[in-house]
Tab-separated table of C-alpha atoms and ligand atoms in Angstrom:
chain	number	residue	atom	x	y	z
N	1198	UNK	CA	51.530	119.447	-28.331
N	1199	UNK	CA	51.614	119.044	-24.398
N	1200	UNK	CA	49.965	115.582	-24.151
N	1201	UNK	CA	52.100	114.723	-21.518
N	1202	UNK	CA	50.552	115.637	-17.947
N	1203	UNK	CA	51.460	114.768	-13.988
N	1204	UNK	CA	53.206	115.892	-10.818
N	1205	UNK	CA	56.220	115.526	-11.738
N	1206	UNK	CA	56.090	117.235	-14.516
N	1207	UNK	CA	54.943	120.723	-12.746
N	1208	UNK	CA	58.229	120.129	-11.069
N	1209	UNK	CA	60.678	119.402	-13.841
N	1210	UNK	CA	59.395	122.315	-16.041
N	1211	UNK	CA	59.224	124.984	-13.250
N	1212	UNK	CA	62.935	125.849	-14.221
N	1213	UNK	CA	63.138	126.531	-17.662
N	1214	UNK	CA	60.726	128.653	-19.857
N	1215	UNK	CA	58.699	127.341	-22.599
N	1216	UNK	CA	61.280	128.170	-25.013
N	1217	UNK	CA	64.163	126.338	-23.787
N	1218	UNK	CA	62.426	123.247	-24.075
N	1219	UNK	CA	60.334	120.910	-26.276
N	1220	UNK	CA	57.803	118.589	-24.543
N	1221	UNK	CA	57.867	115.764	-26.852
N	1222	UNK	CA	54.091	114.341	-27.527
N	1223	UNK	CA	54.326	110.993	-26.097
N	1224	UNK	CA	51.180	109.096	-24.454
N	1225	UNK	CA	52.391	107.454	-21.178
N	1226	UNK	CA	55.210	109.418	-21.022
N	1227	UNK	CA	56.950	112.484	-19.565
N	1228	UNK	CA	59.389	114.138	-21.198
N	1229	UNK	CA	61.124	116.726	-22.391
N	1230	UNK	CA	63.948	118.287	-24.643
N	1231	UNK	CA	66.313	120.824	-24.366
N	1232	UNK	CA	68.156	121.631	-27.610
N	1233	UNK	CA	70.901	123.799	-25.599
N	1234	UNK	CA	71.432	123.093	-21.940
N	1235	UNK	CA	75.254	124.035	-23.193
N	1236	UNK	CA	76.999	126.275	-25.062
N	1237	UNK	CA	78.510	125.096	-27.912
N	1238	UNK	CA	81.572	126.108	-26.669
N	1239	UNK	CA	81.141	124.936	-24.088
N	1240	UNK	CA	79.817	120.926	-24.968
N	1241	UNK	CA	82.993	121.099	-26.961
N	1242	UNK	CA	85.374	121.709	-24.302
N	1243	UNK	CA	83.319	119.109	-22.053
N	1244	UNK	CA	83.417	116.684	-24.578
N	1245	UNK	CA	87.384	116.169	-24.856
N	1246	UNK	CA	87.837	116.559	-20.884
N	1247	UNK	CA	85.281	114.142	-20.854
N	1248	UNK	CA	86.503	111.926	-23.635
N	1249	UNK	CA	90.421	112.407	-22.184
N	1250	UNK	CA	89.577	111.922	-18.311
N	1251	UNK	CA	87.026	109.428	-17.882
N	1252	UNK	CA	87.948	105.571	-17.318
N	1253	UNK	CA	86.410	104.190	-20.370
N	1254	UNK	CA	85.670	100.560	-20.789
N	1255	UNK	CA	84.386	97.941	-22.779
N	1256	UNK	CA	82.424	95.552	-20.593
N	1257	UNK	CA	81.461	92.756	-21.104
N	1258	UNK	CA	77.382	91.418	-20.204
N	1259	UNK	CA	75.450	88.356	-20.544
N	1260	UNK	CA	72.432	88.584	-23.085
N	1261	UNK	CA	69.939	85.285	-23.159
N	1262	UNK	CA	73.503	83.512	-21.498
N	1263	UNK	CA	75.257	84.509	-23.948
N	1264	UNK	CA	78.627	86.725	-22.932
N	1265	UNK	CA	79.361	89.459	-25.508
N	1266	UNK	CA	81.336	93.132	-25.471
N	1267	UNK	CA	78.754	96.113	-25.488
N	1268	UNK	CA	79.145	97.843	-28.611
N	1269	UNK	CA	80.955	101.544	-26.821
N	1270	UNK	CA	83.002	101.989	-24.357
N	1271	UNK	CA	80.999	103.145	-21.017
N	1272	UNK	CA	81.954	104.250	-17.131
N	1273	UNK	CA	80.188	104.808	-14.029
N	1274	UNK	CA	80.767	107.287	-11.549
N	1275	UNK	CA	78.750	108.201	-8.462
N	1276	UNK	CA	78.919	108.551	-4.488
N	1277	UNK	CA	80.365	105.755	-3.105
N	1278	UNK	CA	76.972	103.508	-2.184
N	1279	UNK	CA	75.355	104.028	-5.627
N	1280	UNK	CA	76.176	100.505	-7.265
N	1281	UNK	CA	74.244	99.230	-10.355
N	1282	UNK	CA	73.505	96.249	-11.803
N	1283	UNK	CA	72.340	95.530	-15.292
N	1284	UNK	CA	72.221	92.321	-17.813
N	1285	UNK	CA	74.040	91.258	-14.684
N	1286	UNK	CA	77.304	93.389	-14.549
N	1287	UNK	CA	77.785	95.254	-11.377
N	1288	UNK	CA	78.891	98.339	-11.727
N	1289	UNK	CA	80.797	99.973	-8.983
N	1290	UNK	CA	81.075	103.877	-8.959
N	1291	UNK	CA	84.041	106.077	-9.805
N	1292	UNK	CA	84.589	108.649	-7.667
N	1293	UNK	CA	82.842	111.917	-9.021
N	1294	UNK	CA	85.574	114.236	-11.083
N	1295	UNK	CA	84.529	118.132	-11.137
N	1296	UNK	CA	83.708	117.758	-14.619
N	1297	UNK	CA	80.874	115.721	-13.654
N	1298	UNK	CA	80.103	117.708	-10.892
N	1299	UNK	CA	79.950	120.517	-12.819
N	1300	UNK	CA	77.364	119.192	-15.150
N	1301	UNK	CA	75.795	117.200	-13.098
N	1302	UNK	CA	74.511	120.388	-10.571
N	1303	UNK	CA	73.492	122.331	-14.305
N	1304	UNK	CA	71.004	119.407	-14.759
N	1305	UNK	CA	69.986	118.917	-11.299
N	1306	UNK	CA	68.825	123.131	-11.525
N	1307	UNK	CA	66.866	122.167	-14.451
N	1308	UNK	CA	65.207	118.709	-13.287
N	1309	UNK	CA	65.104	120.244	-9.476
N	1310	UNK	CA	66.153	117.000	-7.877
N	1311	UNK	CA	69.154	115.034	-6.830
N	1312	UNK	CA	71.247	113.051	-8.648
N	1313	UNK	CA	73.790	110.339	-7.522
N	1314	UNK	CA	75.365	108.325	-10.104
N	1315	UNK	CA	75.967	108.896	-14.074
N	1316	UNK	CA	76.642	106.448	-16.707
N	1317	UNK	CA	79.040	107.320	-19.531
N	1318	UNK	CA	78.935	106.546	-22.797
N	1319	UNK	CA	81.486	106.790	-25.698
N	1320	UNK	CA	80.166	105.901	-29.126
N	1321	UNK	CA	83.145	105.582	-31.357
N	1322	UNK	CA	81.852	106.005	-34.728
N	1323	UNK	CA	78.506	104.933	-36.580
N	1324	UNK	CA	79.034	101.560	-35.348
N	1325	UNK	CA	78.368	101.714	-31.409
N	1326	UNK	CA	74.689	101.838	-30.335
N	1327	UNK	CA	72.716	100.686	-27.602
N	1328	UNK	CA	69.961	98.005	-27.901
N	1329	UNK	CA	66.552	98.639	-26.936
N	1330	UNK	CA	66.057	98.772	-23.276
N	1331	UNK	CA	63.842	100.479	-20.365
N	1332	UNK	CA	65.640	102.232	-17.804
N	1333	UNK	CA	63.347	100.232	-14.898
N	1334	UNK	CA	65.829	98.353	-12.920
N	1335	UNK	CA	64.922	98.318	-8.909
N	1336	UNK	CA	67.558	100.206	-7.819
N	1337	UNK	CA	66.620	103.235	-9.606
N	1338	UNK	CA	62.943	103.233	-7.843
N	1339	UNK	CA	59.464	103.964	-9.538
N	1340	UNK	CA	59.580	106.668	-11.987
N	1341	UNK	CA	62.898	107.700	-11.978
N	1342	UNK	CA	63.997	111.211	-13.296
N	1343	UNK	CA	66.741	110.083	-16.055
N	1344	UNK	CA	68.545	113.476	-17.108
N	1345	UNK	CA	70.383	112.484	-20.730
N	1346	UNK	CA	73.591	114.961	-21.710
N	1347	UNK	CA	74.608	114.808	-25.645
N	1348	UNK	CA	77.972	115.971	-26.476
N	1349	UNK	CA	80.030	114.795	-29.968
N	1350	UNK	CA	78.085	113.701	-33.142
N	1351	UNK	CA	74.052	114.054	-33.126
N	1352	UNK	CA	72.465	110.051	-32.792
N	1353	UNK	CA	68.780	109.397	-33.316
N	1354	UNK	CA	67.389	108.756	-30.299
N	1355	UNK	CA	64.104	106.582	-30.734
N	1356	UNK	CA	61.304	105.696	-28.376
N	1357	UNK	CA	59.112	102.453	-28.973
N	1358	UNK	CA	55.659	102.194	-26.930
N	1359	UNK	CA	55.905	98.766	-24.789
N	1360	UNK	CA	52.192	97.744	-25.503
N	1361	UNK	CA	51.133	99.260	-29.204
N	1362	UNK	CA	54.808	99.658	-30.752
N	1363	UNK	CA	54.390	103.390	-31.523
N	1364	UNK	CA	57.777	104.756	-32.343
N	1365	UNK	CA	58.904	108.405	-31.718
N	1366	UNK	CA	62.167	109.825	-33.064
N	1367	UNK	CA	64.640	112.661	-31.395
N	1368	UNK	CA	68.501	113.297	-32.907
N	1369	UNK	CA	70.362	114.334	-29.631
N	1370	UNK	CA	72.102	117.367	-30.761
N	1371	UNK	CA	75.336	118.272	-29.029
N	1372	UNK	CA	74.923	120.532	-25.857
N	1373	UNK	CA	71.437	119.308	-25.363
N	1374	UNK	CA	69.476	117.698	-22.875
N	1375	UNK	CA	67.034	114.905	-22.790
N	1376	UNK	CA	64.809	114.132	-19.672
N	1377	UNK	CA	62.612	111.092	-19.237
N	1378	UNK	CA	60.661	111.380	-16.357
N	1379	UNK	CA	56.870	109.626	-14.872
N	1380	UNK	CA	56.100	106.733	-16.301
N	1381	UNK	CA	58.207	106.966	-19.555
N	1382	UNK	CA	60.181	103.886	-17.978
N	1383	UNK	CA	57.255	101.665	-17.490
N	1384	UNK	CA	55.894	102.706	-20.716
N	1385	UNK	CA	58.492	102.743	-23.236
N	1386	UNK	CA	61.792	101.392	-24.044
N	1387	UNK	CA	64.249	103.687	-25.908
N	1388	UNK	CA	67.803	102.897	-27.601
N	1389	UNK	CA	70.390	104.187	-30.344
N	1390	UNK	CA	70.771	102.228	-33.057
N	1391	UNK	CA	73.896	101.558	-35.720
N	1392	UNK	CA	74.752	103.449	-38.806
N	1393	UNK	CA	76.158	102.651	-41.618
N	1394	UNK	CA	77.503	106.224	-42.526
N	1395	UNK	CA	80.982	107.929	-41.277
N	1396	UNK	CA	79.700	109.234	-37.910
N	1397	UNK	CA	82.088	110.967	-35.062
N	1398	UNK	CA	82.479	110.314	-32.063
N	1399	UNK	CA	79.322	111.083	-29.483
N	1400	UNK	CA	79.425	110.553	-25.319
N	1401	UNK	CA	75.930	110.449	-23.473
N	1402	UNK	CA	75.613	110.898	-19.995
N	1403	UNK	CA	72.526	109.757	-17.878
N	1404	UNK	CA	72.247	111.295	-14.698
N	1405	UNK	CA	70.143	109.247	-12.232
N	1406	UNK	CA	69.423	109.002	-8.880
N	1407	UNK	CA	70.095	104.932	-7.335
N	1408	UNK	CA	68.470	104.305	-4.118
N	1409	UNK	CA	70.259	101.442	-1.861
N	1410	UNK	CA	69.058	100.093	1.209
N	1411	UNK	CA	69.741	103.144	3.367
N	1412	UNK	CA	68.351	105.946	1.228
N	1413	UNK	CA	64.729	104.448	-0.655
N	1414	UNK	CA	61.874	106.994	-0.419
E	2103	AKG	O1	73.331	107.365	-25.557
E	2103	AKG	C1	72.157	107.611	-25.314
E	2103	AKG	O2	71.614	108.653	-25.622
E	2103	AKG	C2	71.323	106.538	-24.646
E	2103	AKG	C3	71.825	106.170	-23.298
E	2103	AKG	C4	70.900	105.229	-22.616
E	2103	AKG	O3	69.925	104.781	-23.166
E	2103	AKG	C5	71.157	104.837	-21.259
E	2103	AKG	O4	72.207	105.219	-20.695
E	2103	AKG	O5	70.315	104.117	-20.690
């Protein structure tokens, strides 16, 4: 099952035992799966402070020159210097709330490294999803650690290999935790996509650590 190898990954899994987590098998790849970083109780009560707090928004981004709304509602929050840019919309942190905080130090014990920033995502209903992409922009640095919170309704999360198309499947339960790690970024591209049944309402949350000018390794 543990295909997966590296550096980092000695790190990332010194925290948790073997049976917290699931190591998915995924050539050029590193990472892992942790059904219940929360309580349920817990990713319930997260989820609505989360879903009534945060300063959700429906952006708008430019794909192929083409302006069009992303298909959730998102928000970024971070230290004041971590500013992102993707499909070219700049993204200017929120200042951290303690719910973050909060949730953002339980994945940093896991991952055993730093986060500064966290994008939030609000899928309202079967409809919302998010295209295929690769978290590699420059700002985030070479193998970035990308630590992914599920609270709400379970999504499929899928995987699809850059180079022979493999696909690999994971439905994001609530309370769990996904980490991508290595060269997953490099590798693969990952994404959520629609459904045409009923679904709730889910929020993700991708901790990640941006490096500006002043703080790159
Ligand atoms: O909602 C998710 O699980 C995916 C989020 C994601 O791909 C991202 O924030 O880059």
């Amino acid at each position: 099952m543990e295909q997966v190898s590296g550096i980092v990954q000695q790190d990332l899994w010194k925290n948790i035992t073997a049976e917290q987590r699931i190591v998915l098998p995924m050539k050029d790849a590193e990472v892992f799966y942790m059904p219940q970083l929360l309580q349920q109780h817990e990713a319930s009560q997260l989820f609505t402070t989360l879903r009534d707090s945060l300063g959700w928004r429906q952006d708008r981004i430019r794909i192929f020159g083409k302006e069009t709304a992303i298909p959730r509602l998102q928000a970024w929050y971070g230290d004041r210097n971590a500013v992102y840019t993707y499909s070219g919309l700049q993204m200017v942190p929120l200042p951290w709330t303690e719910a973050l905080l909060k949730i953002k130090k339980q994945c940093e014990n896991v991952c055993q490294c730093q986060f500064n920033a966290v994008l939030a995502n609000l899928y309202r209903d079967g409809s919302d999803s998010m295209g295929w992409h690769s978290d590699d922009e420059p700002e985030l640095g070479a193998n970035p650690v990308i630590a992914s919170v599920s609270l709400g309704q379970s999504r499929d999360f899928d995987f699809r290999h850059k180079q022979t198309h493999e696909k690999y499947r994971v439905a994001l339960e609530h309370g769990s935790l996904l980490v991508m790690a290595g060269d997953t970024q490099q590798y693969w591209q990952h994404g959520i996509s629609k459904r045409k049944a009923a679904l709730g309402e889910r929020i993700n949350l991708t901790f990640r650590r941006i490096y500006t000018c002043g703080n790159k390794a």
